[in-house]
Short mmCIF file of C-alpha atoms in Angstrom, two decimals:
data_model
loop_
_atom_site.label_atom_id
_atom_site.label_comp_id
_atom_site.label_asym_id
_atom_site.label_seq_id
_atom_site.Cartn_x
_atom_site.Cartn_y
_atom_site.Cartn_z
CA MET A 14 89.07 97.30 104.26
CA LEU A 15 87.77 98.93 104.16
CA ALA A 16 88.99 96.53 103.80
CA ASN A 17 90.24 98.53 100.63
CA GLN A 18 91.41 96.54 101.04
CA ASP A 19 93.82 96.37 100.44
CA GLY A 20 90.52 92.17 100.90
CA ALA A 21 93.19 94.14 102.62
CA ASP A 22 92.99 97.11 100.31
CA THR A 23 89.88 98.44 101.87
CA GLU A 24 91.37 98.36 105.27
CA GLU A 25 94.75 99.84 104.66
CA ALA A 26 94.15 103.52 105.13
CA ASN A 27 96.62 105.70 103.30
CA VAL A 28 96.61 109.38 104.14
CA HIS A 29 95.78 111.79 101.32
CA ASN A 30 95.02 115.46 101.81
CA THR A 31 92.56 116.59 99.16
CA SER A 32 92.70 120.20 100.18
CA ARG A 33 96.21 120.63 98.84
CA SER A 34 97.72 120.57 95.39
CA PRO A 35 97.84 117.08 93.89
CA GLN A 36 100.42 115.20 95.86
CA PHE A 37 100.00 111.54 96.46
CA ASP A 38 101.21 109.28 99.24
CA PRO A 39 103.06 106.25 97.88
CA LYS A 40 102.26 104.01 100.81
CA PRO A 41 100.89 100.75 99.39
CA GLU A 42 97.22 99.93 99.92
CA ASP A 43 95.77 96.63 100.74
CA ASP A 44 92.83 94.97 99.42
CA GLU A 45 90.27 96.92 101.19
CA SER A 46 92.19 99.75 102.44
CA ALA A 47 90.93 103.16 101.83
CA SER A 48 93.28 105.90 100.76
CA LEU A 49 91.18 108.80 101.79
CA PRO A 50 91.29 112.49 102.64
CA ILE A 51 92.58 113.79 105.98
CA PRO A 52 89.93 114.58 108.61
CA ALA A 53 88.02 117.80 108.71
CA THR A 54 88.59 120.01 111.70
CA ALA A 55 85.42 121.20 113.38
CA SER A 56 85.20 124.72 114.72
CA ALA A 57 85.06 123.37 118.25
CA PRO A 58 86.32 119.80 117.94
CA ARG A 59 85.98 117.33 120.75
CA SER A 60 89.24 115.82 121.78
CA LYS A 61 89.84 112.24 120.70
CA PRO A 62 92.00 109.77 122.54
CA LYS A 63 95.52 109.86 121.17
CA LEU A 64 98.23 107.24 120.92
CA SER A 65 101.90 107.79 120.29
CA ALA A 66 103.50 106.76 117.01
CA ALA A 67 105.43 104.06 118.89
CA ALA A 68 102.13 102.55 120.02
CA ILE A 69 99.83 102.94 117.02
CA ILE A 70 102.24 102.07 114.18
CA PRO A 71 102.90 98.51 115.48
CA ILE A 72 99.16 98.07 116.07
CA TRP A 73 98.43 99.22 112.51
CA ILE A 74 101.12 96.93 111.08
CA VAL A 75 99.73 93.92 112.98
CA LEU A 76 96.12 94.62 111.99
CA SER A 77 96.97 95.38 108.36
CA SER A 78 99.02 92.20 108.03
CA SER A 79 96.35 90.19 109.86
CA VAL A 80 93.64 91.29 107.43
CA ILE A 81 95.66 90.18 104.40
CA ILE A 82 96.74 86.88 105.95
CA TYR A 83 93.23 86.17 107.26
CA ASN A 84 91.66 86.83 103.86
CA ASN A 85 94.21 84.63 102.15
CA TYR A 86 93.50 81.90 104.72
CA LEU A 87 89.78 82.26 104.02
CA TYR A 88 90.20 82.05 100.25
CA ASN A 89 92.89 79.41 99.89
CA THR A 90 93.00 77.35 103.09
CA LEU A 91 89.27 77.22 103.89
CA ASP A 92 88.56 77.19 100.14
CA PHE A 93 85.96 79.97 100.43
CA LYS A 94 86.71 81.37 96.98
CA TYR A 95 84.09 84.10 96.90
CA PRO A 96 85.85 87.49 96.94
CA VAL A 97 82.79 89.50 95.84
CA PHE A 98 80.72 88.11 98.71
CA THR A 99 83.58 88.61 101.19
CA VAL A 100 84.12 92.24 100.19
CA THR A 101 80.35 92.89 100.29
CA TRP A 102 80.16 91.38 103.79
CA HIS A 103 83.08 93.53 104.98
CA LEU A 104 81.40 96.65 103.62
CA PHE A 105 78.02 95.90 105.23
CA PHE A 106 79.79 95.21 108.53
CA ALA A 107 81.70 98.51 108.18
CA ALA A 108 78.52 100.44 107.34
CA ILE A 109 76.87 99.18 110.53
CA GLY A 110 80.04 99.53 112.60
CA THR A 111 80.66 103.17 111.67
CA ARG A 112 77.10 104.08 112.61
CA VAL A 113 77.43 102.33 115.96
CA LEU A 114 80.66 104.23 116.61
CA GLN A 115 79.00 107.48 115.55
CA ARG A 116 76.39 107.03 118.26
CA THR A 117 78.66 105.73 121.00
CA THR A 118 82.03 107.50 120.54
CA HIS A 119 83.56 110.75 119.27
CA LEU A 120 85.55 109.00 116.53
CA LEU A 121 83.08 110.10 113.85
CA ASP A 122 82.32 113.61 115.09
CA ALA A 123 83.76 114.94 111.81
CA VAL A 124 80.76 113.48 109.93
CA LYS A 125 78.72 116.54 110.86
CA ASP A 126 81.32 118.77 109.20
CA VAL A 127 80.98 116.97 105.85
CA ASN A 128 77.98 118.14 103.83
CA ILE A 129 77.10 115.77 100.98
CA SER A 130 74.43 117.22 98.68
CA LYS A 131 72.36 115.09 96.32
CA ASN A 132 74.24 116.55 93.37
CA MET A 133 77.63 115.78 94.97
CA PHE A 134 76.51 112.24 95.77
CA PHE A 135 75.64 111.40 92.16
CA LYS A 136 78.52 113.31 90.54
CA SER A 137 81.29 112.48 93.02
CA ILE A 138 80.55 109.89 95.70
CA LEU A 139 78.83 107.38 93.41
CA PRO A 140 81.48 107.27 90.62
CA ILE A 141 84.27 107.11 93.21
CA GLY A 142 82.28 104.32 94.90
CA PHE A 143 82.16 102.36 91.63
CA LEU A 144 85.95 102.61 91.31
CA PHE A 145 86.37 101.66 94.96
CA SER A 146 84.17 98.56 94.52
CA GLY A 147 86.04 97.56 91.37
CA SER A 148 89.38 97.95 93.11
CA LEU A 149 88.30 95.87 96.11
CA ILE A 150 86.78 93.07 94.04
CA MET A 151 89.70 92.82 91.62
CA SER A 152 92.38 92.95 94.31
CA ASN A 153 90.63 90.29 96.36
CA THR A 154 90.17 88.10 93.30
CA ALA A 155 93.93 88.28 92.69
CA TYR A 156 94.51 86.41 95.97
CA LEU A 157 92.88 83.35 94.41
CA TYR A 158 95.64 83.14 91.80
CA LEU A 159 98.75 84.86 93.17
CA SER A 160 100.76 84.55 96.37
CA VAL A 161 100.54 87.16 99.11
CA SER A 162 104.22 87.95 98.67
CA TYR A 163 103.93 88.61 94.93
CA ILE A 164 100.81 90.76 95.32
CA GLN A 165 102.61 92.96 97.84
CA MET A 166 105.40 93.43 95.31
CA LEU A 167 102.92 94.39 92.59
CA LYS A 168 101.34 96.99 94.88
CA ALA A 169 104.59 98.93 94.79
CA PHE A 170 103.40 100.07 91.33
CA ASN A 171 100.46 102.04 92.83
CA PRO A 172 102.19 105.45 92.97
CA VAL A 173 103.42 105.00 89.40
CA ALA A 174 99.85 104.45 88.22
CA ILE A 175 98.71 107.54 90.12
CA LEU A 176 101.45 109.65 88.55
CA LEU A 177 100.75 108.36 85.03
CA ILE A 178 97.04 109.18 85.36
CA SER A 179 97.85 112.60 86.85
CA TRP A 180 100.21 113.35 83.97
CA THR A 181 97.68 112.15 81.39
CA PHE A 182 94.97 114.48 82.69
CA LYS A 183 97.46 117.29 83.31
CA ILE A 184 96.79 117.39 87.05
CA GLN A 185 100.52 117.28 87.64
CA GLU A 186 103.39 118.21 85.37
CA PRO A 187 105.99 115.49 84.69
CA ASN A 188 109.64 116.18 85.43
CA LYS A 189 112.95 114.39 85.08
CA LYS A 190 113.21 113.40 88.77
CA LEU A 191 109.77 111.78 88.84
CA ALA A 192 110.39 110.09 85.49
CA ILE A 193 113.52 108.46 86.92
CA ILE A 194 111.59 107.31 90.01
CA VAL A 195 108.81 105.91 87.80
CA CYS A 196 111.37 103.95 85.78
CA MET A 197 113.01 102.76 88.98
CA ILE A 198 109.78 101.43 90.52
CA SER A 199 108.58 99.98 87.21
CA SER A 200 111.89 98.18 86.64
CA GLY A 201 111.83 96.78 90.16
CA VAL A 202 108.27 95.45 89.78
CA ALA A 203 109.15 94.01 86.36
CA LEU A 204 112.13 92.15 87.85
CA ALA A 205 109.96 90.88 90.70
CA SER A 206 107.44 89.60 88.14
CA ARG A 207 110.18 87.98 86.07
CA GLY A 208 111.37 86.10 89.15
CA GLU A 209 107.90 84.86 90.17
CA LEU A 210 107.89 81.06 90.03
CA HIS A 211 104.10 80.67 90.02
CA PHE A 212 103.08 83.48 87.71
CA ASN A 213 99.42 83.47 86.72
CA MET A 214 98.38 85.82 83.93
CA PHE A 215 94.74 86.09 85.00
CA GLY A 216 95.71 86.93 88.58
CA PHE A 217 98.24 89.47 87.31
CA ILE A 218 95.58 91.13 85.12
CA MET A 219 93.16 91.27 88.08
CA GLN A 220 95.77 92.99 90.26
CA ALA A 221 96.75 95.34 87.43
CA ILE A 222 93.10 96.36 86.96
CA ALA A 223 92.78 96.82 90.74
CA VAL A 224 95.80 99.15 90.70
CA ALA A 225 94.30 101.12 87.79
CA PHE A 226 90.94 101.44 89.55
CA GLU A 227 92.56 102.50 92.83
CA ALA A 228 94.79 105.06 91.15
CA SER A 229 91.80 106.46 89.23
CA ARG A 230 89.82 106.64 92.45
CA LEU A 231 92.52 108.66 94.20
CA VAL A 232 92.82 111.04 91.26
CA MET A 233 89.03 111.48 91.18
CA ILE A 234 89.05 112.26 94.90
CA GLN A 235 91.66 114.90 94.14
CA ILE A 236 89.55 116.41 91.36
CA LEU A 237 85.96 116.00 92.58
CA LEU A 238 86.29 116.32 96.35
CA GLN A 239 88.72 119.22 96.47
CA GLY A 240 88.56 120.81 99.92
CA LEU A 241 86.32 118.10 101.38
CA LYS A 242 88.28 116.48 104.19
CA MET A 243 87.52 113.05 105.59
CA ASP A 244 89.57 110.66 107.66
CA PRO A 245 89.51 106.94 106.79
CA LEU A 246 86.68 106.19 109.23
CA VAL A 247 84.47 109.07 108.06
CA SER A 248 85.12 108.06 104.46
CA LEU A 249 84.16 104.51 105.34
CA HIS A 250 80.95 105.86 106.87
CA TYR A 251 79.96 107.34 103.49
CA TYR A 252 81.47 104.87 101.04
CA ALA A 253 80.71 101.54 102.74
CA PRO A 254 76.91 101.61 102.11
CA VAL A 255 77.43 102.77 98.52
CA CYS A 256 80.03 100.14 97.70
CA ALA A 257 78.13 97.39 99.54
CA THR A 258 75.03 98.14 97.46
CA ILE A 259 77.03 98.14 94.21
CA ASN A 260 78.70 94.83 95.12
CA LEU A 261 75.40 93.29 96.17
CA ALA A 262 73.98 94.15 92.75
CA CYS A 263 76.96 92.39 91.13
CA LEU A 264 76.76 89.30 93.33
CA PRO A 265 73.95 87.45 91.43
CA PHE A 266 75.92 87.78 88.17
CA THR A 267 79.31 86.76 89.59
CA GLU A 268 79.00 84.27 92.43
CA GLY A 269 75.25 83.76 92.75
CA LEU A 270 74.03 81.77 95.76
CA ALA A 271 77.16 79.61 96.01
CA PRO A 272 78.79 81.63 98.84
CA PHE A 273 75.64 81.37 100.96
CA TYR A 274 75.71 77.59 100.67
CA ALA A 275 79.42 77.56 101.57
CA LEU A 276 78.92 79.60 104.75
CA SER A 277 78.01 76.50 106.75
CA HIS A 278 81.45 75.08 106.00
CA VAL A 279 83.31 78.25 107.00
CA GLY A 280 81.19 79.11 110.02
CA ALA A 281 79.61 82.34 111.26
CA GLY A 282 82.39 82.88 113.81
CA THR A 283 85.05 82.95 111.10
CA MET A 284 83.15 85.44 108.96
CA LEU A 285 82.37 87.71 111.92
CA SER A 286 85.94 87.71 113.21
CA ASN A 287 87.27 88.30 109.69
CA ALA A 288 85.08 91.38 109.21
CA PHE A 289 85.80 92.59 112.74
CA VAL A 290 89.58 92.52 112.23
CA ALA A 291 89.12 94.43 108.97
CA PHE A 292 86.98 97.02 110.76
CA LEU A 293 89.51 97.40 113.58
CA LEU A 294 92.11 98.30 110.95
CA ASN A 295 89.99 101.25 109.86
CA VAL A 296 89.65 102.39 113.47
CA ALA A 297 93.44 102.12 113.90
CA ALA A 298 93.86 104.23 110.76
CA VAL A 299 92.12 107.15 112.48
CA PHE A 300 94.75 107.15 115.22
CA LEU A 301 97.49 106.66 112.63
CA VAL A 302 96.68 109.97 110.95
CA GLY A 303 98.90 112.69 112.29
CA VAL A 304 101.23 110.59 114.47
CA GLY A 305 104.21 111.05 112.18
CA SER A 306 105.42 112.46 108.90
CA GLY A 307 104.44 110.97 105.57
CA LEU A 308 107.90 109.47 105.25
CA ILE A 309 107.59 107.70 108.62
CA LEU A 310 104.22 106.24 107.59
CA THR A 311 105.67 105.19 104.23
CA LEU A 312 108.57 103.43 105.95
CA ALA A 313 106.06 101.76 108.28
CA GLY A 314 104.19 100.52 105.21
CA VAL A 315 107.42 99.24 103.68
CA PHE A 316 108.27 97.40 106.89
CA LYS A 317 104.78 95.92 106.98
CA ASP A 318 105.09 94.66 103.41
CA ILE A 319 108.45 93.07 104.17
CA LEU A 320 106.88 91.33 107.17
CA LEU A 321 103.98 90.18 105.00
CA ILE A 322 106.29 88.72 102.38
CA THR A 323 108.26 86.93 105.10
CA GLY A 324 105.04 85.71 106.70
CA SER A 325 103.73 84.50 103.36
CA VAL A 326 106.85 82.36 102.95
CA LEU A 327 106.70 80.98 106.51
CA ILE A 328 102.92 80.51 106.85
CA PHE A 329 101.75 79.66 103.33
CA GLY A 330 104.98 78.30 101.88
CA SER A 331 105.22 80.94 99.15
CA SER A 332 108.39 80.90 97.07
CA VAL A 333 110.45 84.09 96.80
CA THR A 334 113.44 84.09 94.45
CA PRO A 335 116.63 86.20 94.72
CA LEU A 336 115.57 88.06 91.56
CA GLN A 337 112.29 89.04 93.22
CA ILE A 338 114.08 90.26 96.32
CA PHE A 339 116.44 92.33 94.17
CA GLY A 340 113.61 93.77 92.07
CA TYR A 341 111.41 94.53 95.05
CA SER A 342 114.31 96.27 96.81
CA ILE A 343 114.70 98.58 93.81
CA ALA A 344 110.95 99.32 93.83
CA LEU A 345 110.96 100.06 97.58
CA ALA A 346 113.93 102.40 97.19
CA GLY A 347 111.94 104.20 94.48
CA LEU A 348 108.95 104.51 96.82
CA VAL A 349 111.08 106.10 99.53
CA LEU A 350 112.66 108.50 97.03
CA PHE A 351 109.21 109.40 95.77
CA LYS A 352 108.07 110.29 99.26
CA GLN A 353 111.21 112.29 99.99
CA SER A 354 110.60 114.28 96.81
CA GLY A 355 107.09 115.12 97.99
CA GLY A 356 105.67 113.73 94.77
CA LYS A 357 107.11 116.68 92.82
#
């Protein structure tokens, strides 16, 4: 949150322009964060309120970090270990929230410029929605087994997965420069994993699958929705109901009625505020688009991840070893080089 996240992956909105040749933004995504196309421009667009980069980037960093920390608190401190239910709740909240905003603000004016036919829905939106749901569920499940700090390190592998899939399906041609960057990021993540003191194989597999699903989703957006432009909030407007329905269908077979019984322990206020913070992140993402270059946004994401790792150590007592710091530094350097190269 959506709270792609990124469930922070749904919420962390990475900027991807599907109208251009396949180039991918390496900014890490959180559990419910949606990496989605850039907004369509109407023929006579209404002006939206604008914030400067100096104002919106700190707001985005705070909200993005808050979503991840709040979800981790929900799962591990309050012992509400139901990621499928949590993601489904976030998506239903987002589906309602985007429709309220559509009727009360100009933030979703671009919806009328996006024409989704029945054929496009079943051939494009639905399969991408399945990948989105899988990514959100798997990434949120990983928080039950891995520390926040280690998960952020693993997310540095996202652009490598995107490149590998793009090369496999010949969407992008490999070259020596990108191969070196891939090796650099992969080596850094491997070192970070080697230095993890509380490594859990199941959690690692969940996060690896989440990365694969997310990378596949972004590549499918590039292939299937070529020329269709949506900002994170407009994308949420279309994908949230689809993904919420998919997750709801999975709920009886994964977590059953257990999360409903546990709600009395957590409290309605906690669940509402959790979903609201996740939704605010998607709203902030709309203002984030266009305030700076891709490199500036990437550096902002790097800074946010460093803050998250530090916060994970201070708030949750996570252990970070010197080897992890060294490995993660190599991976971050690779991310920055990737962005400077323009993904080419």
